[in-house]
Each structure stands twice: as structure tokens, then as C-alpha cells.
JSON list of C-alpha atoms in Angstrom, two decimals:
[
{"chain": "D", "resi": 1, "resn": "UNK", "atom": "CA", "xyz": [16.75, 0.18, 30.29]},
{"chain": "D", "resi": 2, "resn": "UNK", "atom": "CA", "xyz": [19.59, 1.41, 27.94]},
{"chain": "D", "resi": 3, "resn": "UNK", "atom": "CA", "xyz": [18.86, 1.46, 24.32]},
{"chain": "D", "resi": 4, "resn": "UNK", "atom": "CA", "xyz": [21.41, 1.10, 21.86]},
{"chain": "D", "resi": 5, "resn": "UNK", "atom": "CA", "xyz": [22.19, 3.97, 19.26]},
{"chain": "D", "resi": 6, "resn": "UNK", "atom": "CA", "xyz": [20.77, 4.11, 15.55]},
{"chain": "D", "resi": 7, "resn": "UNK", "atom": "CA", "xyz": [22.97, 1.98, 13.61]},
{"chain": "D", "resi": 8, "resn": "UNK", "atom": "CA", "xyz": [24.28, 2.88, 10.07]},
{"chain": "D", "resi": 9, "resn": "UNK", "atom": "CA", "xyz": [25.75, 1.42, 6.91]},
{"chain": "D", "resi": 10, "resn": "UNK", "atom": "CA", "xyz": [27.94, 3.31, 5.19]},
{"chain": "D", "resi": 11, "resn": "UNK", "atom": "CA", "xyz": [31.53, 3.07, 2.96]},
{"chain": "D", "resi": 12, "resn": "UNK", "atom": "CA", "xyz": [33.44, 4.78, 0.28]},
{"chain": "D", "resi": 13, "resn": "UNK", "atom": "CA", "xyz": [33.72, 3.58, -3.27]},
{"chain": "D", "resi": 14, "resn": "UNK", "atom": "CA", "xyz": [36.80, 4.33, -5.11]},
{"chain": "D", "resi": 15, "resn": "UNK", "atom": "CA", "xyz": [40.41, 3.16, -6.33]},
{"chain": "D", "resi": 16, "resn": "UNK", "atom": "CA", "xyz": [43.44, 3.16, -4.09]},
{"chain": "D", "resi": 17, "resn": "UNK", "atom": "CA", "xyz": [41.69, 4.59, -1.57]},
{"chain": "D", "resi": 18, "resn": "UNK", "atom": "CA", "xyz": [43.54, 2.41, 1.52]},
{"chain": "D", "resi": 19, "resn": "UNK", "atom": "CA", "xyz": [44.86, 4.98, 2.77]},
{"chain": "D", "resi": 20, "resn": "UNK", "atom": "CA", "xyz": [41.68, 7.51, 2.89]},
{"chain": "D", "resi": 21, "resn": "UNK", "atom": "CA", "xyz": [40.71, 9.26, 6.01]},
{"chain": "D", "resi": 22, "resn": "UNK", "atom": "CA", "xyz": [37.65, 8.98, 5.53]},
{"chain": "D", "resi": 23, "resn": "UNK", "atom": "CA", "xyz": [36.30, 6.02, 7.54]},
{"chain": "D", "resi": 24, "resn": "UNK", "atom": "CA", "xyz": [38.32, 7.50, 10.68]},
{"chain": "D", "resi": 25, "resn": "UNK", "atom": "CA", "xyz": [36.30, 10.94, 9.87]},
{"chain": "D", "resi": 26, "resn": "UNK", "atom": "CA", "xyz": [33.38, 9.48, 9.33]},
{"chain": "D", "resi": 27, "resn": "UNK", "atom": "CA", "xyz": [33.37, 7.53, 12.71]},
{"chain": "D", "resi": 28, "resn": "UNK", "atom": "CA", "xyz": [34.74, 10.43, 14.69]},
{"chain": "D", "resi": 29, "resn": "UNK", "atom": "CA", "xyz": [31.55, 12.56, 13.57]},
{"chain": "D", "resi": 30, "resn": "UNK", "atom": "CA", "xyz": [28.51, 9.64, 14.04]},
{"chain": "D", "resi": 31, "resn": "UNK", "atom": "CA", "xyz": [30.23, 8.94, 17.82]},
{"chain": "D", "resi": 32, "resn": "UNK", "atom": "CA", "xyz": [29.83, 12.76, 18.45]},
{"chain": "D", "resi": 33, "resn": "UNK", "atom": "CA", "xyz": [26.38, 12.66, 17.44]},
{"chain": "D", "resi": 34, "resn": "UNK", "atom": "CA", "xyz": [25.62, 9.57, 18.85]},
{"chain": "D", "resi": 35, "resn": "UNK", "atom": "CA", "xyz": [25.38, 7.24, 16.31]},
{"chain": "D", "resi": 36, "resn": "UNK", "atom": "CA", "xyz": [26.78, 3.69, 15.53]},
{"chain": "D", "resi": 37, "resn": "UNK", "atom": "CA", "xyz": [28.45, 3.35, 12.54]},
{"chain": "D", "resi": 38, "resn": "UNK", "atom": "CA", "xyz": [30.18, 0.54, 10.43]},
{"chain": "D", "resi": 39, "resn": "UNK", "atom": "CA", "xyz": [32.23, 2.11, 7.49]},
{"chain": "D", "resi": 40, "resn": "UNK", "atom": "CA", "xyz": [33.26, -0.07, 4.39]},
{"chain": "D", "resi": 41, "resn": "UNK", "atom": "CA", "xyz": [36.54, 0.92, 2.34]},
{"chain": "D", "resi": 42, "resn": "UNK", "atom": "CA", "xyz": [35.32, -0.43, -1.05]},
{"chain": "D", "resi": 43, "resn": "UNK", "atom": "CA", "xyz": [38.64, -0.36, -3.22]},
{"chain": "D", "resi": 44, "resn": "UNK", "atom": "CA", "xyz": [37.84, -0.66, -7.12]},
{"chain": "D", "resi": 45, "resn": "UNK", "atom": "CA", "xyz": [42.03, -1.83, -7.20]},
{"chain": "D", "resi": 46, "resn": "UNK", "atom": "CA", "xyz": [42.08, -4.21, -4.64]},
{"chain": "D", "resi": 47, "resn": "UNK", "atom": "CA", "xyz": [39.54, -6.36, -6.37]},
{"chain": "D", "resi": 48, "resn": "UNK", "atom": "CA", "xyz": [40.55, -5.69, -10.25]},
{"chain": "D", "resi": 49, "resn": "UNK", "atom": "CA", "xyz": [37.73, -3.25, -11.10]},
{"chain": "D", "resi": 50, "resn": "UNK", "atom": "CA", "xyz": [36.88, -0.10, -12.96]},
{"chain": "D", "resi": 51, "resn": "UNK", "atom": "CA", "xyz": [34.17, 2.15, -12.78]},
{"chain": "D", "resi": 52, "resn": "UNK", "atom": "CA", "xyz": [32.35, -0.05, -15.51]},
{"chain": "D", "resi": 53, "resn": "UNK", "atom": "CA", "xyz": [31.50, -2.50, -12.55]},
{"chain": "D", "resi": 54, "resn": "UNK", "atom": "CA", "xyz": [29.23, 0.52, -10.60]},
{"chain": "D", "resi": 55, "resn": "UNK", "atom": "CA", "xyz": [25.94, -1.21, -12.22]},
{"chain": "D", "resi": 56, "resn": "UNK", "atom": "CA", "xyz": [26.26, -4.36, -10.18]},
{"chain": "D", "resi": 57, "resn": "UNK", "atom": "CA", "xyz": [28.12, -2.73, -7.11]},
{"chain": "D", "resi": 58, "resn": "UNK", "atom": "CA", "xyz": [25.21, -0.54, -6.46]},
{"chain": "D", "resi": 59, "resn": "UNK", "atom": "CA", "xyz": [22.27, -3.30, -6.87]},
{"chain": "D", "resi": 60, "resn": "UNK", "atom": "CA", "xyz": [24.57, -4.87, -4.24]},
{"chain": "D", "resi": 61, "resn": "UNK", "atom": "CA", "xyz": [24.62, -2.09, -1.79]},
{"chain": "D", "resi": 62, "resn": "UNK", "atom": "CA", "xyz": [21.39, -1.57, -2.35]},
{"chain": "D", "resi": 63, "resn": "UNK", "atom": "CA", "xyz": [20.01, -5.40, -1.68]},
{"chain": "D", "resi": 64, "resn": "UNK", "atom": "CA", "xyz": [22.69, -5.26, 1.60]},
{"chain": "D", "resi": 65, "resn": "UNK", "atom": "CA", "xyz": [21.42, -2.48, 2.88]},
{"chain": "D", "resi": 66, "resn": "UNK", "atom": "CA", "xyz": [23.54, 0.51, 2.97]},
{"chain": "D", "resi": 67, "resn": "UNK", "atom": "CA", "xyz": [22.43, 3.49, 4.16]},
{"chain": "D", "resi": 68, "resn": "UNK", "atom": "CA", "xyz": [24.66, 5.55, 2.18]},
{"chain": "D", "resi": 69, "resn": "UNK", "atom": "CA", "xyz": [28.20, 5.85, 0.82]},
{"chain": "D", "resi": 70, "resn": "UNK", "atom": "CA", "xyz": [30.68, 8.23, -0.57]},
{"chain": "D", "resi": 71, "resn": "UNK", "atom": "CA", "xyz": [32.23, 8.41, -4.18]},
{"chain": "D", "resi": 72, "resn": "UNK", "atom": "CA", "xyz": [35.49, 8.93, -5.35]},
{"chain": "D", "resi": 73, "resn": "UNK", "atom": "CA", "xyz": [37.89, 8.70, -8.39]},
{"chain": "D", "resi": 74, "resn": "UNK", "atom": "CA", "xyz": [36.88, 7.35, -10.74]},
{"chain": "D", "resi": 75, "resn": "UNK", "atom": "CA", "xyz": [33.48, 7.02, -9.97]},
{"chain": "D", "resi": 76, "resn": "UNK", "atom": "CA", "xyz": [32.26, 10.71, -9.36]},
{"chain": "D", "resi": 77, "resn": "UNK", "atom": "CA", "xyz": [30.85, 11.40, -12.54]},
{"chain": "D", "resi": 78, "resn": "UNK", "atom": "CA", "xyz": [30.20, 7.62, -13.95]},
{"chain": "D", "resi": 79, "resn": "UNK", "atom": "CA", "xyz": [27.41, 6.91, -10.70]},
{"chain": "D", "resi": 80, "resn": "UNK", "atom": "CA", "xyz": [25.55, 9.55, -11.49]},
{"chain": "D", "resi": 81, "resn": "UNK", "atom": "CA", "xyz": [23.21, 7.95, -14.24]},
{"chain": "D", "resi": 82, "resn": "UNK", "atom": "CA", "xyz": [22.87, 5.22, -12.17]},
{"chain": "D", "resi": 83, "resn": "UNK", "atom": "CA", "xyz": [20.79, 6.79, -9.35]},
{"chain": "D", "resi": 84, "resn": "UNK", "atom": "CA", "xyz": [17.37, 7.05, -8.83]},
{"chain": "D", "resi": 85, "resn": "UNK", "atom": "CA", "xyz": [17.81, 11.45, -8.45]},
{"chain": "D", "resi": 86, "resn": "UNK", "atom": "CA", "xyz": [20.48, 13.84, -7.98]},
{"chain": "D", "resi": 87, "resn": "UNK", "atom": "CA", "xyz": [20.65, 16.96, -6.03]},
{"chain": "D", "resi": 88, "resn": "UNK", "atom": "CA", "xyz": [20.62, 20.39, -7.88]},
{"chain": "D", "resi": 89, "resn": "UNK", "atom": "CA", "xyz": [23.76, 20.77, -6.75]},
{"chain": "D", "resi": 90, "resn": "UNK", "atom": "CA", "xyz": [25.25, 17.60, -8.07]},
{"chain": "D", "resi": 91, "resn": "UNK", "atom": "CA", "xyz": [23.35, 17.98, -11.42]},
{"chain": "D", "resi": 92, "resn": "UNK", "atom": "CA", "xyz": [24.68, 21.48, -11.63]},
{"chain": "D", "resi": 93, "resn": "UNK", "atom": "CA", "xyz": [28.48, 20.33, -11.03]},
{"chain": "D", "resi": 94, "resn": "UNK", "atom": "CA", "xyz": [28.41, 16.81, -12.87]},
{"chain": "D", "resi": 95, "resn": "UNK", "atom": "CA", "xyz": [29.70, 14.89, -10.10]},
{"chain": "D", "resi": 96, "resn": "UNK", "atom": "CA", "xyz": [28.33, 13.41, -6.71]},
{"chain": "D", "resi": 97, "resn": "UNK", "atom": "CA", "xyz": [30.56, 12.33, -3.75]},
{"chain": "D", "resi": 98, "resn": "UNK", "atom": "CA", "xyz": [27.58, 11.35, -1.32]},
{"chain": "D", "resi": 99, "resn": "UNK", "atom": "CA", "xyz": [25.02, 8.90, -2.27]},
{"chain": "D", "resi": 100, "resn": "UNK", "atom": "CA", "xyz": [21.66, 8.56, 0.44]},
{"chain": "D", "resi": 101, "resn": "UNK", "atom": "CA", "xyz": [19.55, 5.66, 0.54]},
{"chain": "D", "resi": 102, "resn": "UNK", "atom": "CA", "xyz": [16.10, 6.33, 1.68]},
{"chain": "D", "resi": 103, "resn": "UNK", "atom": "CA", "xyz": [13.11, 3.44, 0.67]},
{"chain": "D", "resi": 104, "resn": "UNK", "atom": "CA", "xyz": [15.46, 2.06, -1.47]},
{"chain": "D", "resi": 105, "resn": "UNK", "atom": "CA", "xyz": [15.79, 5.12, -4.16]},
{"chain": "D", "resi": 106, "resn": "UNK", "atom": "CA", "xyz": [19.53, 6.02, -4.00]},
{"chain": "D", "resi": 107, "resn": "UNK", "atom": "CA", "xyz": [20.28, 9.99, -4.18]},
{"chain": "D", "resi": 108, "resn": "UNK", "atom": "CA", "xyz": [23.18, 11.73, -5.40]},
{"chain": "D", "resi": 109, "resn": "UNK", "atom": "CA", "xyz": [24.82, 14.51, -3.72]},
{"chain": "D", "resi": 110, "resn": "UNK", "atom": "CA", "xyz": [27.87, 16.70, -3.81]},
{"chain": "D", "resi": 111, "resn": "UNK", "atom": "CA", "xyz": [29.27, 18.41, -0.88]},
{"chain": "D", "resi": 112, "resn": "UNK", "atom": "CA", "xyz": [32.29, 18.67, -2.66]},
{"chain": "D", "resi": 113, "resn": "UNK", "atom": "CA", "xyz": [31.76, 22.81, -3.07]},
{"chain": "D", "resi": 114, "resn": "UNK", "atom": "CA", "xyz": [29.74, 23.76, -0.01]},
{"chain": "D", "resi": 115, "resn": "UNK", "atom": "CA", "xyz": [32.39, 22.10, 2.33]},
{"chain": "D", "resi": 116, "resn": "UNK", "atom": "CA", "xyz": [35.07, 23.67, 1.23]},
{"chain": "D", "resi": 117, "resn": "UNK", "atom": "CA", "xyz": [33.14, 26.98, 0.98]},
{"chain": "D", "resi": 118, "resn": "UNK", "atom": "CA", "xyz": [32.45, 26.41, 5.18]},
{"chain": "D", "resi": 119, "resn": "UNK", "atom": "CA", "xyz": [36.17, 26.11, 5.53]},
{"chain": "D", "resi": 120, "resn": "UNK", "atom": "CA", "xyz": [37.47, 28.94, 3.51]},
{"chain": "D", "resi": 121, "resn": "UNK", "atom": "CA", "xyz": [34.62, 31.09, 4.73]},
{"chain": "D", "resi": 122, "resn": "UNK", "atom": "CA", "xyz": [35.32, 30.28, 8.08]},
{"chain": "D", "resi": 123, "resn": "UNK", "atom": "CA", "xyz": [39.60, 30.39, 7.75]},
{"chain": "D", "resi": 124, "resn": "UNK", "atom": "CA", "xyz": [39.30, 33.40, 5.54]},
{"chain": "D", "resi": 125, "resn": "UNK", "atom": "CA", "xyz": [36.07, 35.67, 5.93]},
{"chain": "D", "resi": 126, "resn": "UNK", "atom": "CA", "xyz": [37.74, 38.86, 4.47]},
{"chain": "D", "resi": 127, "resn": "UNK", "atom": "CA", "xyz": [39.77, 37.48, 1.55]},
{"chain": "D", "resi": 128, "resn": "UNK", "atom": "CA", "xyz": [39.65, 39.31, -1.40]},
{"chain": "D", "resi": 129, "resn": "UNK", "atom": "CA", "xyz": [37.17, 37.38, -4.15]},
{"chain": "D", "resi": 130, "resn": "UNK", "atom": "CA", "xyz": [38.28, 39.60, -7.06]},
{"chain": "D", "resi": 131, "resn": "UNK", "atom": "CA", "xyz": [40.54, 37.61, -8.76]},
{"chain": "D", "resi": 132, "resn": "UNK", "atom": "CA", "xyz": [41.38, 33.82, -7.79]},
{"chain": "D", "resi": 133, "resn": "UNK", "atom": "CA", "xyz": [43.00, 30.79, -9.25]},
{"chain": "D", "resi": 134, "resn": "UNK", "atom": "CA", "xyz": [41.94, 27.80, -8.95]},
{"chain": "D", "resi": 135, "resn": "UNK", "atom": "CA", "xyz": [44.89, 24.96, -9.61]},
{"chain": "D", "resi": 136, "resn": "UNK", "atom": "CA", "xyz": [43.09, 21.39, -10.44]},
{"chain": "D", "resi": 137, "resn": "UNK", "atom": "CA", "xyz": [39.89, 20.88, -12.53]},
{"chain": "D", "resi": 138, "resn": "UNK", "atom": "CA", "xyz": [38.59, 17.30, -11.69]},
{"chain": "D", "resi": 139, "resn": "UNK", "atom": "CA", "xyz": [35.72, 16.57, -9.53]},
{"chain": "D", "resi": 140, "resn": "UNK", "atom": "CA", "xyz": [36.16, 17.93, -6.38]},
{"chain": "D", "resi": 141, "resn": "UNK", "atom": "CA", "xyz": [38.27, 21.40, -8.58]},
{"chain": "D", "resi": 142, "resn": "UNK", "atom": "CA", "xyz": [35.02, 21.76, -10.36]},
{"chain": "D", "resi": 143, "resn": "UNK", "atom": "CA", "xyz": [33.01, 22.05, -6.91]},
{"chain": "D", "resi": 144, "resn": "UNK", "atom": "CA", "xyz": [35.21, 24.22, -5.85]},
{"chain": "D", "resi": 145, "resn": "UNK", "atom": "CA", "xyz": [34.74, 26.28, -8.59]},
{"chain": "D", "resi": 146, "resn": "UNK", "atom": "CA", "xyz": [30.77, 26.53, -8.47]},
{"chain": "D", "resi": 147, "resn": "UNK", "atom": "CA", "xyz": [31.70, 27.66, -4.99]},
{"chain": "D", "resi": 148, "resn": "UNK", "atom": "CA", "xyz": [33.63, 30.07, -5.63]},
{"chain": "D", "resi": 149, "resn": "UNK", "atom": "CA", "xyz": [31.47, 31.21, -8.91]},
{"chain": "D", "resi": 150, "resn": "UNK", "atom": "CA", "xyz": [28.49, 31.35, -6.02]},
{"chain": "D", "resi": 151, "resn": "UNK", "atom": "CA", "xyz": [30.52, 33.44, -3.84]},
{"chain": "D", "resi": 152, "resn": "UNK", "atom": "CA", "xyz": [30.74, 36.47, -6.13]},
{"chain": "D", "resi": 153, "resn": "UNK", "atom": "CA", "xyz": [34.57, 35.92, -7.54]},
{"chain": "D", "resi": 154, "resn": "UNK", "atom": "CA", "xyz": [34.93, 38.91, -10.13]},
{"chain": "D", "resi": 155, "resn": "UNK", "atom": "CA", "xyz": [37.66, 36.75, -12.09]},
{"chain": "D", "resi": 156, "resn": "UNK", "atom": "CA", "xyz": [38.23, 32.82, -11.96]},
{"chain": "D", "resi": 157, "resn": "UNK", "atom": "CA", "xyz": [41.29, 31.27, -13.75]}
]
């Protein structure tokens, strides 16, 4: 007898964020590892909200039963003291992007840094760290920059 795949929850919580590629990402990756997964667009615009309204949006996932969801602008940095824990490297960078539930304590985390350090690493493996500059400072700029700070760069600007 067949048994159906694990089933998750899952969205992304941010303004003007119709257009994202991220639910068509996210699906892509839980068919390939087997997974069934329903991904929400939550759009702060679309229902008159700001990042002030986090409070009551999380209880809400929380209650419905998400399993986790991404963050976005402008919501990176205001989520965070809303969570039950953060990762080390989220504290360290002031922002999360990934939020897991797990017995109903919600967890910040930010892949922000190390995912872009996979794809440079892996695009660029001899380039020359001494000297860099980094254009954009905001959440995901910042991650970056702990990145590169971790990867040895002699000079940042």
C-alpha cells in the first residue's frame, strides 16, 4: 500500500512580494526530496499592513499550524524579538529570513550569508578575497557581508 509523502506548511511573509520566486523554488526543492508542500504568499500590501501587525500574524501561524516560513522586507529584523530563539547566526547578523516551527517554539534563522557563500564559492573558488565591495547594506547586504568577513576578505567596503 502506497503512503503519501510528509506534508508541510510553509509561506513567505513580506510586502509586494507577488511576484517572488520563492513559492515556485520552494516547491521545486520539497518534490525533489519527496515532500508535499503547500506554500502561502503572505503579502503585508495586499491586505493594508506593516510590520507592526507581526505580533498577531505569528500567534496565527502558529495556532494554524505552519511548519515554517520565510521573512522578507520589512520584516527581517522586526520578527526577531518575537521568536521563541534565534540562531547564532541570525543573532550575529540582526536579521532572520527562515523561521522553524518545532513543538510550537518558533526559531529564527538566516541563510541569507551562507547561501550566497555556497554560490560564490562554488561559481568562483579562486577569486581574489583581498579587497571587495560590497554594493547594498540591508538585510540580506549585511549577510553577505558576515560571509564575506568569515571568508578571510583582507578589505571590505
Amino acid at each position: 500500500m502506497p503512503h503519501d509523502p510528509p506534508r508541510l506548511l510553509c509561506g513567505l511573509i513580506g510586502s509586494g512580494i507577488q511576484r517572488s520566486l520563492t513559492p515556485a523554488m520552494q516547491r521545486a526543492e520539497a518534490q525533489a526530496q519527496g515532500l508535499a508542500l503547500h506554500y502561502q504568499l503572505i503579502d503585508l500590501d495586499l491586505r493594508g499592513l506593516g510590520a507592526d501587525a507581526l505580533p498577531g500574524l505569528l500567534d496565527a501561524l502558529r495556532t494554524i499550524g505552519f511548519d515554517g516560513f520565510n521573512v522578507t522586507y520589512p520584516c527581517k529584523q522586526a520578527v526577531m524579538p518575537l521568536l521563541d530563539d534565534l540562531s547564532d547566526a541570525a543573532r550575529r547578523m540582526g536579521a532572520v529570513n527562515t523561521v522553524v516551527q518545532r513543538g510550537g517554539r518558533l526559531v529564527g534563522h538566516n541563510t541569507d550569508g551562507s547561501g550566497w557563500r555556497w554560490g560564490f564559492e562554488r561559481q568562483l573558488p579562486d577569486a581574489d578575497l583581498s579587497r571587495v565591495v560590497l554594493l547594498g547594506a540591508g538585510g540580506a547586504g549585511s549577510a553577505i557581508a558576515h560571509a564575506l568577513l568569515d571568508m578571510g576578505v583582507a578589505s571590505l567596503a
